[in-house]
Coordinates of C-alpha atoms in Angstrom, one line a residue:
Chain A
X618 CA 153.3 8.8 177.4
X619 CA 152.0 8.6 174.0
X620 CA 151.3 5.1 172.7
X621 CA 153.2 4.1 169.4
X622 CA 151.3 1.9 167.2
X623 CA 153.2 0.3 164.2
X624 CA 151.3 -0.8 161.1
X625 CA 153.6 -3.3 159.3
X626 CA 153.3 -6.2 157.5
X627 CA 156.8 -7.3 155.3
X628 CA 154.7 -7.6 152.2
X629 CA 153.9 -4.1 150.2
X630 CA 150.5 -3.7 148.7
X631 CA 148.6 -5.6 151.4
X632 CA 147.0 -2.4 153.0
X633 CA 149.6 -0.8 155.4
X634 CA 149.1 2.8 154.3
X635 CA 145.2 2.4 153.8
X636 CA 145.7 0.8 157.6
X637 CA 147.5 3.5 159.0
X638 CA 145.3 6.3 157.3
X639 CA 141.9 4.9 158.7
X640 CA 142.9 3.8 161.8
X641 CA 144.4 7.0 163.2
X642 CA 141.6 9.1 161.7
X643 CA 139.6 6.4 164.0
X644 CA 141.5 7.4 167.2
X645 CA 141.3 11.2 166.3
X646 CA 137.6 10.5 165.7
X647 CA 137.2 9.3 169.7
X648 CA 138.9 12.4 170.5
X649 CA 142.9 11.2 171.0
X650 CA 145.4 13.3 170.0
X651 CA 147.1 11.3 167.2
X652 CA 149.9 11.6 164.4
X653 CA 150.6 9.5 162.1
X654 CA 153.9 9.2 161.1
X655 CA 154.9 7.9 157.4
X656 CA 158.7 5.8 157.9
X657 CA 158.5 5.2 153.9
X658 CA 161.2 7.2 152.9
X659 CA 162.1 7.8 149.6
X660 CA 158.5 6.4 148.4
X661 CA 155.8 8.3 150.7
X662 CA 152.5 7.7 150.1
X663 CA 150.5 8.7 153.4
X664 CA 150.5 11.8 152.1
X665 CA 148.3 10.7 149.1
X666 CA 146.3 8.8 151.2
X667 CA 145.3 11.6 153.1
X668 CA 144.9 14.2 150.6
X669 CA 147.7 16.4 152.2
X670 CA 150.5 15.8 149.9
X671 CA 150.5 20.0 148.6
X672 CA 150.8 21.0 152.4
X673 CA 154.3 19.2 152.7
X674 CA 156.9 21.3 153.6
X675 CA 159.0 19.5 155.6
X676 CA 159.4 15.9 156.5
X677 CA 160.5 13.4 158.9
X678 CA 163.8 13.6 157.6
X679 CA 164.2 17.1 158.5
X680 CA 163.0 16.7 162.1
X681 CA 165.4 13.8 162.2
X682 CA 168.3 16.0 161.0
X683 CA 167.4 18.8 163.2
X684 CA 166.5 20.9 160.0
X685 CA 162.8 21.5 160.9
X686 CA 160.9 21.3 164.6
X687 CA 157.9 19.0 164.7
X688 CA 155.4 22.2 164.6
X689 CA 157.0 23.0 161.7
X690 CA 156.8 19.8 159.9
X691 CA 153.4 17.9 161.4
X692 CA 150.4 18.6 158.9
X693 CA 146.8 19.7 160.6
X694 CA 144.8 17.0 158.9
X695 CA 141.8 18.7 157.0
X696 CA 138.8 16.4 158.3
X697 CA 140.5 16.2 161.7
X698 CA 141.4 18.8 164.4
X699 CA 143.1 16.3 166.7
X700 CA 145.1 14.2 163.8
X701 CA 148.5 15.2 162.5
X702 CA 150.2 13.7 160.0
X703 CA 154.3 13.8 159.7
X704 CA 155.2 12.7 156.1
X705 CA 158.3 10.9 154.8
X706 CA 160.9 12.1 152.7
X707 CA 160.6 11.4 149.1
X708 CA 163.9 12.9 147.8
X709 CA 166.8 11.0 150.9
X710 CA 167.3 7.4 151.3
X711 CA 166.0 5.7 153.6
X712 CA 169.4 5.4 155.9
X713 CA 169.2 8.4 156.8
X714 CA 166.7 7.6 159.7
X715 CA 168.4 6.5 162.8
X716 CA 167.6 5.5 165.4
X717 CA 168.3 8.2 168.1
X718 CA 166.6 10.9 165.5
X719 CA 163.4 8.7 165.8
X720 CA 163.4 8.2 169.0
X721 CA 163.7 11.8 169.4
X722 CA 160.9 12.6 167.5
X723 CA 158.5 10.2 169.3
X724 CA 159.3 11.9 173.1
X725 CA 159.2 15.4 171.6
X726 CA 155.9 13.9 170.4
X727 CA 155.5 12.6 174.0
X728 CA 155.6 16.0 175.3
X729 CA 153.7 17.9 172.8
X730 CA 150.6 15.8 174.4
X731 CA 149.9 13.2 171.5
X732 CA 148.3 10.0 172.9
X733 CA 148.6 7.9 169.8
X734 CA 151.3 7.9 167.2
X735 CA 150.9 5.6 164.7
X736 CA 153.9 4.4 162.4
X737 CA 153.0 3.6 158.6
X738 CA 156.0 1.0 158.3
X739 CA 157.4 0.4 154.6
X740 CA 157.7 -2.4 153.0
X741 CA 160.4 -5.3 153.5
X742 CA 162.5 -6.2 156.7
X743 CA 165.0 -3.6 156.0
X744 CA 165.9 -0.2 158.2
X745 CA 163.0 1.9 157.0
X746 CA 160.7 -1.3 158.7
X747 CA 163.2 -1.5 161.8
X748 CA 162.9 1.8 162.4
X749 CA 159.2 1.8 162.1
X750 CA 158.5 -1.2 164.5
X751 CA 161.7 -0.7 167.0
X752 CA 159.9 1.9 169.5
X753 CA 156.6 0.1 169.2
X754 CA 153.9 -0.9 172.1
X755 CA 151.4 -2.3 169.8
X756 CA 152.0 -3.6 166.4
X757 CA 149.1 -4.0 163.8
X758 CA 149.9 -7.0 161.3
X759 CA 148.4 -6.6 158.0
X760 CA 147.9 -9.7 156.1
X761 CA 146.2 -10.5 153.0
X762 CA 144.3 -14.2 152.9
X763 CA 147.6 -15.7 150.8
X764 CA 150.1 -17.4 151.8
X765 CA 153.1 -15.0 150.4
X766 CA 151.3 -12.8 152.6
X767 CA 151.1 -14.6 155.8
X768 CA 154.9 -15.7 155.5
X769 CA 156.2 -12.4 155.6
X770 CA 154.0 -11.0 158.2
X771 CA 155.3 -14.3 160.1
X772 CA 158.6 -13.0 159.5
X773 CA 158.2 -9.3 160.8
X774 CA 156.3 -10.9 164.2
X775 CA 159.9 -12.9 164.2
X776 CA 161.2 -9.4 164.0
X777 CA 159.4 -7.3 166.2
X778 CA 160.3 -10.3 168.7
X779 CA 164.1 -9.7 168.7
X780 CA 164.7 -5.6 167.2
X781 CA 162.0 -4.1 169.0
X782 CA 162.6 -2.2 172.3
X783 CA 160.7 -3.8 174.3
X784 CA 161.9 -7.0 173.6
X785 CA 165.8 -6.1 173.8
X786 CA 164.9 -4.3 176.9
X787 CA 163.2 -7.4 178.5
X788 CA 160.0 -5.1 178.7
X789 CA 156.8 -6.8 178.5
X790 CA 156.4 -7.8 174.8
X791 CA 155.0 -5.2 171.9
X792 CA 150.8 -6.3 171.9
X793 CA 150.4 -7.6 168.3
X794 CA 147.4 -7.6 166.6
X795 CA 146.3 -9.4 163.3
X796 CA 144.2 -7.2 160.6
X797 CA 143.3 -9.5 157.7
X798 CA 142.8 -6.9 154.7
X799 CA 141.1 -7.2 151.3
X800 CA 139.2 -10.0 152.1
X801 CA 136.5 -11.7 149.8
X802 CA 134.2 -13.9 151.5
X803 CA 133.0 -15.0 148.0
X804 CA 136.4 -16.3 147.3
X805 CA 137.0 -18.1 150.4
X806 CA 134.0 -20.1 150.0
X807 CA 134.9 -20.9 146.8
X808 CA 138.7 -22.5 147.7
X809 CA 140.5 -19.4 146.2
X810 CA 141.4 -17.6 149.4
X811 CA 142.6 -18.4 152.6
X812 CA 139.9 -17.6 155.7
X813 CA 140.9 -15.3 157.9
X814 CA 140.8 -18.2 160.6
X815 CA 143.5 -20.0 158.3
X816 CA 145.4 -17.2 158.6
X817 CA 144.6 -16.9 162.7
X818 CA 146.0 -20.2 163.1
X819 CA 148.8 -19.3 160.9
X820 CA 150.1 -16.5 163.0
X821 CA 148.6 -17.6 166.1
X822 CA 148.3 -14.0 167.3
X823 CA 144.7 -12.3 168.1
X824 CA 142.4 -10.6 165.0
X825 CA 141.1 -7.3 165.6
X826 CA 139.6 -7.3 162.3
X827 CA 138.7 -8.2 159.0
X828 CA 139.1 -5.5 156.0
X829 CA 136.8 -6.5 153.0
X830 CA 138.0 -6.2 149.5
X831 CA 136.2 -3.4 147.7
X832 CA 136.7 -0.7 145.5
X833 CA 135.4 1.8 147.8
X834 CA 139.2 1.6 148.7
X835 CA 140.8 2.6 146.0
X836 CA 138.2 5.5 145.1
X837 CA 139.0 7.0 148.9
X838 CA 142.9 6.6 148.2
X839 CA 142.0 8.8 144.5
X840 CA 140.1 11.4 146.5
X841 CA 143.0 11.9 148.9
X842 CA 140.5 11.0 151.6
X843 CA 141.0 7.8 154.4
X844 CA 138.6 4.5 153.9
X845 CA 137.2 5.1 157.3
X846 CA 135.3 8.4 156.5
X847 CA 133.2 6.8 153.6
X848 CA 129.9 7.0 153.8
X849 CA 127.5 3.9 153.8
X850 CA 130.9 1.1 153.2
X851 CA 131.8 -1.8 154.6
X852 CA 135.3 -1.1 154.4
X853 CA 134.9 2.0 156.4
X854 CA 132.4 0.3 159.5
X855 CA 134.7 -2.6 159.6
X856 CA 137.8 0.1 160.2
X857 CA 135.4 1.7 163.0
X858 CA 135.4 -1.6 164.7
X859 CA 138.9 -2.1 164.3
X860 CA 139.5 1.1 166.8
X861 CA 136.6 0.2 168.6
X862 CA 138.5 -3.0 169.3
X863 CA 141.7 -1.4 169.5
X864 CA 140.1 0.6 172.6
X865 CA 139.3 -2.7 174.1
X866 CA 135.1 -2.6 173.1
X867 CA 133.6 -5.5 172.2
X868 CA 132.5 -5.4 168.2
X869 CA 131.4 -9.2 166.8
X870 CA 133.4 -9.6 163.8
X871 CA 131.0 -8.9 160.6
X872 CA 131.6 -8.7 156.4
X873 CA 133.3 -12.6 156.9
X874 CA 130.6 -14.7 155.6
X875 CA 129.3 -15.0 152.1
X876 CA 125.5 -14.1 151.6
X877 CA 124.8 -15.4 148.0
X878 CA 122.7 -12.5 145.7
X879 CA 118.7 -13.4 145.6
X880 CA 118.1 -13.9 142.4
X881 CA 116.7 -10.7 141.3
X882 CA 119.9 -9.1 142.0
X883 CA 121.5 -12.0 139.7
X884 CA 119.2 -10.8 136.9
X885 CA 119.6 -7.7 137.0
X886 CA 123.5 -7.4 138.2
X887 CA 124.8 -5.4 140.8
X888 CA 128.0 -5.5 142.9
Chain B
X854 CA 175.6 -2.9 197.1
X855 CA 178.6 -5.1 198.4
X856 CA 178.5 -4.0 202.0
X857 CA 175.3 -5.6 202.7
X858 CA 176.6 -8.9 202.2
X859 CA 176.3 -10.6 206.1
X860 CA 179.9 -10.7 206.1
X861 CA 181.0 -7.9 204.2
X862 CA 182.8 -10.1 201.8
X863 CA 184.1 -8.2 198.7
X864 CA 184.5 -11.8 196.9
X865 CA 183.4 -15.4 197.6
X866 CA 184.1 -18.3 196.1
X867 CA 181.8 -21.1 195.3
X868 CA 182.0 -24.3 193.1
X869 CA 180.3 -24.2 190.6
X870 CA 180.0 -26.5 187.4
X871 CA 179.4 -24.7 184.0
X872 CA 178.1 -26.5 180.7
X873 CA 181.0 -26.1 178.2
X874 CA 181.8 -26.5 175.0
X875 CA 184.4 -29.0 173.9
X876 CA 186.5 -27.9 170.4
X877 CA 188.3 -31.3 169.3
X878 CA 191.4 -30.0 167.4
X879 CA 192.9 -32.8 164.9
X880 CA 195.4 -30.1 163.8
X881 CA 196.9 -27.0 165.4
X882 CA 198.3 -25.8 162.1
X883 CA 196.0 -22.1 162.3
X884 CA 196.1 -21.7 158.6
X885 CA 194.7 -25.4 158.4
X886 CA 192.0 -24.4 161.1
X887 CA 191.0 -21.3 159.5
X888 CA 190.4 -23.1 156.3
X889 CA 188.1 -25.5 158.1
X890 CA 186.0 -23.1 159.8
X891 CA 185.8 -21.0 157.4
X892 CA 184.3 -23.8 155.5
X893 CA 182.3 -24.8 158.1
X894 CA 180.8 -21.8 159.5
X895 CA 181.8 -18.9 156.6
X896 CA 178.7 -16.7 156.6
X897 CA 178.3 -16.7 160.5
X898 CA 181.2 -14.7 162.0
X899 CA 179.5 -14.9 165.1
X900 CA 178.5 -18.0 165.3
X901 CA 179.6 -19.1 168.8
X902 CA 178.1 -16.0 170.1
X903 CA 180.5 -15.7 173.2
X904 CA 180.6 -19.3 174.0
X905 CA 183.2 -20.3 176.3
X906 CA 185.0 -23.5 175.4
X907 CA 187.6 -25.6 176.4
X908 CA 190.2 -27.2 173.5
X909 CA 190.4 -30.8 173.7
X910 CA 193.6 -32.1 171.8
X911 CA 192.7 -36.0 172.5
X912 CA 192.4 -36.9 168.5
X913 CA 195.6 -34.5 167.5
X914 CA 197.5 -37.5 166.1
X915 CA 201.1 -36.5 166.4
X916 CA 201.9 -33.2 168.7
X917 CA 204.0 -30.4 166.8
X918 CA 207.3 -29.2 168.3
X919 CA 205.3 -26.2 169.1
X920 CA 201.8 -24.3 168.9
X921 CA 200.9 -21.1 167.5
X922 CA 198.7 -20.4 170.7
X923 CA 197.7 -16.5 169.5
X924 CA 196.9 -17.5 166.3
X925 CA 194.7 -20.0 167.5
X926 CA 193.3 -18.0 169.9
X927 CA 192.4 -14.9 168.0
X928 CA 191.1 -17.0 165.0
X929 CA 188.2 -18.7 167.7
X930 CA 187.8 -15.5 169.0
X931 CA 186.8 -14.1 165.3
X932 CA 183.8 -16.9 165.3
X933 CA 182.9 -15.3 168.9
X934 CA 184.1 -18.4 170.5
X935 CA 185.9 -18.4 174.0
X936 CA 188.6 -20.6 175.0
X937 CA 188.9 -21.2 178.7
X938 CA 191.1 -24.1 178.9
X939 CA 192.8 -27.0 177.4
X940 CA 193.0 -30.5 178.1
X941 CA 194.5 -33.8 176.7
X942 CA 197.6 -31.8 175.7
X943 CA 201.1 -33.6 175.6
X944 CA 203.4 -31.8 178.6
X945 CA 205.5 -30.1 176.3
X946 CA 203.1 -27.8 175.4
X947 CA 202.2 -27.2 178.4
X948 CA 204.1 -24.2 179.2
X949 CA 202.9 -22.4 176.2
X950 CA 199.4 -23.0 176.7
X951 CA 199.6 -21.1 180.4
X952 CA 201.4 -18.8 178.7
X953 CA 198.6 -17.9 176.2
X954 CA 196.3 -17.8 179.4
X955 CA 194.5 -20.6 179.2
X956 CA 194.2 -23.5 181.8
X957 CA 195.1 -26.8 181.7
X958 CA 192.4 -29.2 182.8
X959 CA 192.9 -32.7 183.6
X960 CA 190.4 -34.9 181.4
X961 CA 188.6 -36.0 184.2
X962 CA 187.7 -32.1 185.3
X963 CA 184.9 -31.6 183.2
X964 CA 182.6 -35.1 184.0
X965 CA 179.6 -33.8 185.6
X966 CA 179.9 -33.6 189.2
X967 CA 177.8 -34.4 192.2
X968 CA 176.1 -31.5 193.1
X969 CA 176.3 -32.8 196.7
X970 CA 179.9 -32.5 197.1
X971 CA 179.7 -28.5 196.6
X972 CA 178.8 -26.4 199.7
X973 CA 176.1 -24.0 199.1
X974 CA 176.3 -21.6 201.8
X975 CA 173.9 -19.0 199.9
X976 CA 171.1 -21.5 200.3
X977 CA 170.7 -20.5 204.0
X978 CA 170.8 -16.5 203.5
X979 CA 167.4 -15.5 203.5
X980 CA 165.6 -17.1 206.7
X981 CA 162.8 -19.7 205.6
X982 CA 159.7 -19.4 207.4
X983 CA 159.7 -23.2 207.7
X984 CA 162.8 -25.8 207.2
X985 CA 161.4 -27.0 203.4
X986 CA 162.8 -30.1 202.7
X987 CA 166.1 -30.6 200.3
X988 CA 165.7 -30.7 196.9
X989 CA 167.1 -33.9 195.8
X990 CA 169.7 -32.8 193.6
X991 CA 170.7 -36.5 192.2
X992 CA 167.0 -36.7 190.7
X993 CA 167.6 -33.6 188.8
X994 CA 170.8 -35.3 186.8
X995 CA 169.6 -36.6 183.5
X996 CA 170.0 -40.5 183.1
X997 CA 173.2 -41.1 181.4
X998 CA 172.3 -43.0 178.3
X999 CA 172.8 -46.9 178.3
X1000 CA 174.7 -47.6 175.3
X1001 CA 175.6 -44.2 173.8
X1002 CA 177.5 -44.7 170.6
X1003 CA 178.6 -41.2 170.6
X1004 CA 182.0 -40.2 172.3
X1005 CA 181.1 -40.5 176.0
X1006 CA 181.2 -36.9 176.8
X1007 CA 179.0 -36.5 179.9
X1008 CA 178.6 -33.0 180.2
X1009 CA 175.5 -31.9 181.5
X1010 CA 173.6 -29.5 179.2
X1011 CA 170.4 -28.0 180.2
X1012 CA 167.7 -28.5 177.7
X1013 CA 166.8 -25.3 175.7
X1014 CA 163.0 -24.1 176.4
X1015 CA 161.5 -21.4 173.8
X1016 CA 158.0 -19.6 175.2
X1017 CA 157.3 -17.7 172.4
X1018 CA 156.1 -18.7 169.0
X1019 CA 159.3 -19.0 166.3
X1020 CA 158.8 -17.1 163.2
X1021 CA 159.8 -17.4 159.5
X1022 CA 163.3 -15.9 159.8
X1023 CA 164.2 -17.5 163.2
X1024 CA 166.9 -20.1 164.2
X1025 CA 167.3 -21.4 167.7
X1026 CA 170.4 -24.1 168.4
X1027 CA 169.6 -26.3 171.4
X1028 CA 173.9 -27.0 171.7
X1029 CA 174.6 -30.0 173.6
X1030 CA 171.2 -31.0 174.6
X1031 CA 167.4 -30.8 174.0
X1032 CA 164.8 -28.3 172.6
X1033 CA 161.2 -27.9 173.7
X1034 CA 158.9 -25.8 171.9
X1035 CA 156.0 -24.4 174.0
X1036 CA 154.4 -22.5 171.0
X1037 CA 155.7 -24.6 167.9
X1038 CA 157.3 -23.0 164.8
X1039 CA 156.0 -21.4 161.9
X1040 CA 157.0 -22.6 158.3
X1041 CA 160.6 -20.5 156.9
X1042 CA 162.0 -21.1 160.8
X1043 CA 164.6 -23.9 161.9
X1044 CA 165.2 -25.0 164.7
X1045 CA 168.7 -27.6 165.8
X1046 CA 169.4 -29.6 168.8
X1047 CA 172.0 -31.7 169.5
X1048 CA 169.6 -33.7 171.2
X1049 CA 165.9 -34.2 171.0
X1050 CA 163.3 -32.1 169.9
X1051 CA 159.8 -31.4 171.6
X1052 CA 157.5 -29.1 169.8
X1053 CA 154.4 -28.6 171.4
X1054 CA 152.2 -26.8 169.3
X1055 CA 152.7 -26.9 165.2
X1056 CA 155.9 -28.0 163.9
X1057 CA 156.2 -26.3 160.5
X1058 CA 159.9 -25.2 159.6
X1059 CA 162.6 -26.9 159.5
X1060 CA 163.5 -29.3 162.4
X1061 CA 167.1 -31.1 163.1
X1062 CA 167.6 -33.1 165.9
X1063 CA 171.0 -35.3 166.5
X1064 CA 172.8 -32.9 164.8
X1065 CA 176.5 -33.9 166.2
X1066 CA 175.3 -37.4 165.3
X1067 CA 173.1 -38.7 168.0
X1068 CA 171.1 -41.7 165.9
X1069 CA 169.3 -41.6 169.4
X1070 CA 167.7 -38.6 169.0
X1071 CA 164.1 -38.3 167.9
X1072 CA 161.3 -35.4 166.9
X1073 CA 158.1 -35.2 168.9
X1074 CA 155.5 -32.9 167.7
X1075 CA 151.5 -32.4 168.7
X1076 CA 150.8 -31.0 165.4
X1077 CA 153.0 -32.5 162.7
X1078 CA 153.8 -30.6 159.4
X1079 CA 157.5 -30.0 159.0
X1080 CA 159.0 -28.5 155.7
X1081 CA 162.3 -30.6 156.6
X1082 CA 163.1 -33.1 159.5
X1083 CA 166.5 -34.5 160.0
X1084 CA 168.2 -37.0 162.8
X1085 CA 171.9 -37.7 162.4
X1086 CA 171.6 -35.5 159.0
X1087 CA 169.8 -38.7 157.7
X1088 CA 166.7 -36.2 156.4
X1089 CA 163.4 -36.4 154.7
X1090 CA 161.2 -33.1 153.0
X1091 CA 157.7 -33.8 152.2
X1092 CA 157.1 -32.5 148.2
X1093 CA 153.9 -34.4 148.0
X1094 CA 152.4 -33.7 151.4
X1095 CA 152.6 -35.1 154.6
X1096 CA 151.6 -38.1 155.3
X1097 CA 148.4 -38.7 156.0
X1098 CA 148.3 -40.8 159.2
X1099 CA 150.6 -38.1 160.9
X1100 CA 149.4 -34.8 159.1
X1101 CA 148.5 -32.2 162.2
X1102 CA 148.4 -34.8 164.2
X1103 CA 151.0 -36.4 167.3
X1104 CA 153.7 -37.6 165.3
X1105 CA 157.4 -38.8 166.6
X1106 CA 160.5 -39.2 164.1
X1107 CA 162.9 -41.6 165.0
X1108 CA 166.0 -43.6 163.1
X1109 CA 165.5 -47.0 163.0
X1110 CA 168.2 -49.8 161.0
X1111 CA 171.8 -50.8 161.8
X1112 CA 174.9 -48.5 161.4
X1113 CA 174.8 -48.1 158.0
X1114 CA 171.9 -48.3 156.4
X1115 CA 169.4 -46.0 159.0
X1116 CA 166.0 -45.0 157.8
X1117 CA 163.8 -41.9 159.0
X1118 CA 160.5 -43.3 160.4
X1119 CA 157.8 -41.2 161.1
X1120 CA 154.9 -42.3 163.3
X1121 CA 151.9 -41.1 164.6
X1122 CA 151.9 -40.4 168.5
X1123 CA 149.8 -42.2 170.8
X1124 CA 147.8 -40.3 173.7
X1125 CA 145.4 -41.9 175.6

C-alpha cells in the first residue's frame, strides 16, 4: 500500500508547494516510486514548481470525474524517472473533488505500484484542505517562525485529529511531523522571529526539519526546478535531511544557529 | 454471535445506571421553548449531539390543561437532544406523556444508586485464573459535596479525560462533571466543564469551569497561560500578560467572596 503524505499547513505562502516539490523529488531520489499530487484546485501551482506546467493535459479533476485514467493524466517528471506529478485543475472549483473520486485515485495509485504519494494541500481549512489531509498516514506541518503561522498550523493538527480517516476510523493516528520553513537564524537571535524550538513547544509535535530562508528558493521556483536539486544550498541539504529523516536516519539538525560574518566579509559585503 | 452466549440467551437484562441529563422546563408553551433555545443555543443545531435526557417539570409554576408533547418532542430532537422520560409531572398529564412515549420516573429514580444492590452476573463469565479480590465499588462513588449550593442533583457524571493535545479550533464540554487535560490546550481552543478543570500540560485557550454555576469549581493547570478563564461566568482575560508569579508555572483559579460579590483569584500551585 502506497503511503500518503500530506503537506499542509492552513496558512498560504509558508512553503507547502516548495515542501511538496522537494520532498518527493527526495523520495524519488532514494529510488521510491512517488507522485505527487497537487489538491489546489482552481489555483495550481505544483506544476510551476516543477517546471511541467506545458505537459498538462489532464488533471486531477478529470481522473476524479472519470474523464481521464491516471496514465493519462500523471506527468513523467523531467529530472526524475520514478516521480510523477498529477496537477490540479485550474479552470473547476474546488467542490468538485469528493471524496470517493479521491479516494479512488489514491488505490488506483495503490495498485499502479507507487510507494509514496504526497498531497500538496491548499491553503485554508476548507474542502480542497480536507480532501488533501482526509486519506493521510503522515502529515508534514509547515510553519513559518510567526505566530499567525503557528496558529493555523495548530488548527489543521485540530483537524487532521477529527476529519482524517484514520482518526474517524479509530485507526492509529496520522504521524505528524513539524517542518519549520523560511527560517533566519539572524532574526531569531535578534528578537524578530520565533525559534523553531518556540514553535516545537507550540505545537508540541516532533521537527523533522528546519528550512532556511534564502533566495535560492525563489530562483528554483523561476526555473521551474524543485529547491532540493540545487547545487551547493542550504535550502536544498536541509530538504535532503528532511527525507533522510522522514526514512527514519538519523541527520543532527544544522542551518539553526547564527554564525556572525568575520569581518572581512563585513567589509567587503556578501550574503 | 448470539448463540455462544452460555445460555443461549437472545436478550438479558441487567441494571444498569446511566448518567443523564436533566432539562428543567419552566414552561411547556413549544413556541415559548423554541424561542429560548433558539436564543440559547442558535448556531449549534446539534448541540446535544444525541444526548439522552430526561424532562424535569419540578420549577413549571402552574401545569397547563394540557401539553403539546410532539411539539416538544420534535423541537429537542432538532438540538439532537433525546428525551427518555419525565418526572415531577402533575398526574393529569400523565397519560399524555406515555402516550408521547416517554416514561414517567419517580423523582427519586435517578439518585445515584449503590452499585451493590445490582447483580452482575457477567462478572463471572470468563474463568479467573485466581479469585481477585472485589473491587470496592463504594470507593469508586465521588464524595458528595458538603454544602453544595447548587440544586442537589446527585447524578453521577464521569469526569471527561482528553489524551490528545487540543488545537486552535477545538471545543470539548466536560457536561455534568470534570475535565482533565493530559496534553493541555493550545491558544484559539476552549474547553467547558460543569465541574472542575485539570490541565496537565499548557493551558492556553480559553478555559470555563462551573459553567451551570458551581462557585466551587476551580482551574488547575502545570503550565498557566490562559487567553480567558472563567468560574460561575465570573471571568478574567489577561490584556497585559499574565501574571507573573503564575506565568508557565502551577497555577489554580478559584472564587473566593460571599454570594454576591465573588472575585477570581489566581494562585500559583504548590508542589513539593
Amino acid at each position: 500500500m502506497a503511503r500518503v503524505i500530506v503537506v499542509t499547513s492552513g496558512k498560504g505562502g509558508v512553503g507547502k508547494t516548495t515542501t511538496s516539490a522537494s520532498i518527493s523529488t527526495g523520495l524519488a531520489l532514494r529510488g521510491f516510486k512517488t507522485a505527487v499530487i497537487d489538491f489546489d484546485v482552481g489555483l495550481r501551482n505544483l506544476d510551476l514548481i516543477m517546471g511541467c506546467e506545458r505537459r498538462v493535459v489532464y488533471d486531477l479533476i478529470n481522473v476524479v470525474n472519470g474523464e481521464a485514467n491516471l496514465h493519462q493524466a500523471l506527468i513523467k517528471d523531467k529530472h526524475c524517472d520514478n516521480l510523477f506529478i498529477l496537477p490540479a485543475s485550474q479552470t473547476r472549483d474546488k467542490d468538485a473533488l469528493t471524496e470517493d473520486g479521491v479516494e479512488k485515485v489514491l488505490k488506483d495509485l495503490a495498485h499502479m505500484g507507487f510507494d509514496y504519494v504526497v498531497c500538496d494541500s491548499p491553503a485554508g481549512i476548507e474542502r480542497g484542505a480536507v480532501m488533501a489531509l482526509t486519506f493521510a498516514d503522515d502529515a508534514i506541518v509547515v510553519s513559518n517562525p510567526e505566530v499567525s503561522s503557528v496558529r493555523d498550523s495548530d488548527r489543521i493538527l485540530g483537524i487532521l485529529q477529527s476529519k482524517s480517516r484514520r482518526a474517524i476510523e479509530g485507526r492509529e493516528p496520522v504521524k505528524e511531523h513539524l517542518l519549520v520553513t523560511r527560517y533566519s537564524p539572524k532574526r531569531v537571535e535578534d528578537g524578530e522571529m520565533l525559534s523553531y524550538k518556540d514553535v516545537q513547544e507550540l505545537l508540541r509535535i516532533p521537527l523533522i526539519g528546519v528550512i532556511p530562508e534564502s533566495d535560492d528558493v525563489l530562483q528554483a521556483s523561476n526555473q521551474g526546478t524543485p529547491a532540493i536539486h540545487l547545487k551547493d544550498s542550504d535550502v536544498a541539504a536541509a530538504y535532503l535531511d528532511v527525507v533522510a529523516r522522514f526514512l527514519e536516519e538519523d541527520r543532527p539538525l544544522r542551518f539553526v544557529t547564527y554564525e556572525k560574518p568575520g569581518i572581512l566579509k563585513r567589509l567587503f559585503g556578501g550574503k | 454471535m448470539a448463540e455462544a452466549s452460555p445460555q443461549g440467551k437472545l436478550i438479558e437484562f441487567n441494571g444498569a445506571s446511566l448518567a443523564v441529563m436533566t432539562a428543567s422546563l419552566r414552561d411547556t408553551d413549544p413556541v415559548r421553548l423554541a424561542d429560548a433555545l433558539h436564543m440559547m443555543l442558535g448556531g449549534m443545531p446539534d448541540f446535544f449531539a444525541g444526548e439522552p435526557a430526561v424532562l424535569d417539570f419540578a420549577q413549571l409554576g402552574n401545569p397547563p390543561e394540557r401539553v403539546d408533547w410532539t411539539a416538544i418532542l420534535s423541537l429537542l430532537r432538532r438540538y439532537q437532544l433525546q428525551p427518555m422520560g419525565v418526572r415531577n409531572l402533575a398526574e393529569h398529564l400523565h397519560d399524555g406523556a406515555r402516550r408521547a412515549g416517554l416514561a414517567l420516573l419517580g423523582a427519586r429514580d435517578l439518585s445515584a444508586e449503590s452499585p451493590q444492590t445490582v447483580p452482575q452476573p457477567q462478572v463471572q463469565q470468563t474463568p479467573a485464573p485466581a479469585p481477585t479480590p472485589e473491587p470496592a465499588p463504594v470507593e469508586a462513588a465521588a464524595p458528595q459535596p458538603a454544602a453544595a449550593e447548587t440544586p442537589a442533583e446527585s447524578e453521577l457524571a464521569p469526569t471527561l479525560i482528553v489524551d490528545r493535545p487540543l488545537r486552535s479550533g477545538q471545543q470539548v464540554y466536560a457536561k455534568g462533571g470534570d475535565l482533565v487535560l493530559l496534553a493541555g490546550m493550545s491558544p484559539g481552543s476552549e474547553i467547558i466543564a460543569d465541574g472542575s478543570i485539570h490541565c496537565y500540560g499548557p493551558l492556553r485557550g480559553r478555559a470555563l469551569a462551573g459553567a451551570r454555576g458551581d462557585t466551587t469549581a476551580r482551574i488547575f493547570s502545570t503550565n498557566f497561560g490562559p487567553e480567558l478563564v472563567s468560574i460561575a461566568g465570573v471571568y478574567r482575560t489577561f490584556e497585559r500578560g499574565i501574571p507573573q508569579n503564575v506565568a508557565g508555572r502551577g497555577a489554580q483559579v478559584r472564587l473566593t467572596g460571599s454570594d454576591n460579590l465573588h472575585t477570581l483569584e489566581i494562585n500559583p500551585l504548590q508542589y513539593d
